[in-house]
Coordinates of C-alpha atoms in Angstrom, one line a residue:
M1 CA -28.8 -12.9 -180.2
K2 CA -26.0 -15.5 -180.1
D3 CA -24.1 -13.7 -182.9
A4 CA -24.2 -10.5 -181.0
M5 CA -23.1 -12.1 -177.7
W6 CA -20.2 -13.9 -179.4
K7 CA -19.2 -10.7 -181.2
V8 CA -19.2 -8.6 -178.0
D9 CA -17.2 -11.2 -176.0
P10 CA -15.5 -14.0 -178.0
G11 CA -13.5 -15.0 -175.0
G12 CA -13.5 -13.1 -171.8
G13 CA -15.4 -12.0 -168.8
F14 CA -19.1 -12.4 -169.5
Q15 CA -21.2 -15.5 -168.8
F16 CA -24.2 -16.9 -170.6
S17 CA -26.5 -19.4 -169.0
D18 CA -28.7 -21.7 -171.2
R19 CA -30.8 -24.3 -169.6
L20 CA -30.6 -26.4 -172.7
A21 CA -26.8 -26.3 -173.0
G22 CA -25.9 -28.5 -170.0
Q23 CA -23.2 -26.1 -169.1
D24 CA -23.2 -23.0 -167.0
V25 CA -20.4 -20.9 -168.5
L26 CA -20.2 -20.5 -172.2
F27 CA -17.9 -17.5 -172.5
T28 CA -14.5 -18.0 -171.0
E29 CA -11.0 -16.5 -171.5
E30 CA -10.0 -19.8 -173.2
A31 CA -10.8 -21.0 -176.7
V32 CA -14.4 -22.1 -177.3
D33 CA -14.9 -25.7 -176.1
T34 CA -17.0 -27.3 -178.8
E35 CA -16.7 -30.8 -177.3
P36 CA -20.3 -30.6 -175.8
L37 CA -21.6 -29.8 -179.3
R38 CA -19.7 -32.6 -180.8
Q39 CA -21.1 -35.1 -178.3
A40 CA -24.6 -33.7 -178.6
L41 CA -24.6 -34.3 -182.4
L42 CA -23.1 -37.8 -182.1
E43 CA -25.8 -38.8 -179.6
R44 CA -28.8 -37.1 -181.2
Y45 CA -28.1 -38.3 -184.7
K46 CA -26.6 -41.7 -184.1
G47 CA -27.3 -44.0 -187.0
R48 CA -29.0 -41.3 -189.0
R49 CA -28.3 -39.4 -192.3
V50 CA -29.2 -35.7 -191.9
S51 CA -28.9 -32.6 -193.9
I52 CA -26.6 -29.7 -193.0
A53 CA -29.7 -27.6 -192.6
V54 CA -31.0 -29.9 -189.8
L55 CA -27.6 -29.8 -188.1
E56 CA -27.5 -26.0 -188.2
Q57 CA -31.1 -25.8 -186.8
F58 CA -30.2 -28.2 -184.0
T59 CA -27.1 -26.2 -183.2
L60 CA -28.9 -22.9 -183.0
I61 CA -32.0 -24.0 -181.2
N62 CA -30.8 -26.7 -178.8
T63 CA -27.3 -25.5 -177.9
P64 CA -25.6 -22.2 -176.9
Y65 CA -23.4 -22.5 -180.0
R66 CA -23.5 -20.5 -183.3
K67 CA -23.6 -22.0 -186.8
T68 CA -19.9 -21.0 -187.1
H69 CA -19.1 -23.4 -184.3
L70 CA -20.6 -26.3 -186.3
R71 CA -18.6 -26.8 -189.5
K72 CA -14.8 -26.2 -188.9
P73 CA -14.6 -26.9 -185.2
V74 CA -16.9 -30.0 -185.1
L75 CA -17.8 -31.5 -188.5
T76 CA -14.5 -31.1 -190.2
P77 CA -12.6 -33.0 -187.5
L78 CA -15.3 -35.7 -187.3
E79 CA -14.9 -36.2 -191.1
R80 CA -11.1 -36.3 -190.9
E81 CA -11.3 -38.9 -188.1
G82 CA -13.6 -41.0 -190.2
I83 CA -16.4 -40.8 -187.7
I84 CA -18.9 -39.3 -190.0
Q85 CA -19.5 -39.7 -193.8
V86 CA -20.2 -36.6 -195.8
E87 CA -22.0 -36.3 -199.1
R88 CA -21.6 -32.9 -200.6
P89 CA -22.6 -31.3 -203.9
G90 CA -19.2 -29.6 -204.2
R91 CA -15.6 -30.5 -203.6
S92 CA -15.2 -29.2 -200.0
G93 CA -16.9 -27.6 -197.1
F94 CA -20.5 -28.1 -196.0
P95 CA -22.6 -26.1 -198.5
A96 CA -26.4 -26.3 -198.8
G97 CA -27.3 -29.8 -200.1
T98 CA -24.7 -31.5 -197.9
W99 CA -25.8 -34.7 -196.1
V100 CA -24.0 -36.2 -193.1
T101 CA -24.2 -39.8 -191.9
F102 CA -23.5 -40.5 -188.3
P103 CA -22.4 -43.9 -187.1

């Protein structure tokens, strides 16, 4: 459902209301604001080490965001800023088998 909605309107006109999101308007004419997702992850997983699969599931079930909003827009900057520690089976990205430790 989320994939279809984001595909139809990636940035203009329509509104999406999700009681779990804590925000009324998800689709706007501006770029997607992933700050609420960032904050939700930092709060929910504070002091924990979790798999990328758990983070994806949380993102899909408990927020209005898609999986594509998780990696590059949120996790990559958190890693660059030194806020999270990432253990990955490969050299880059967040493939299956990746673990993320939150402060």
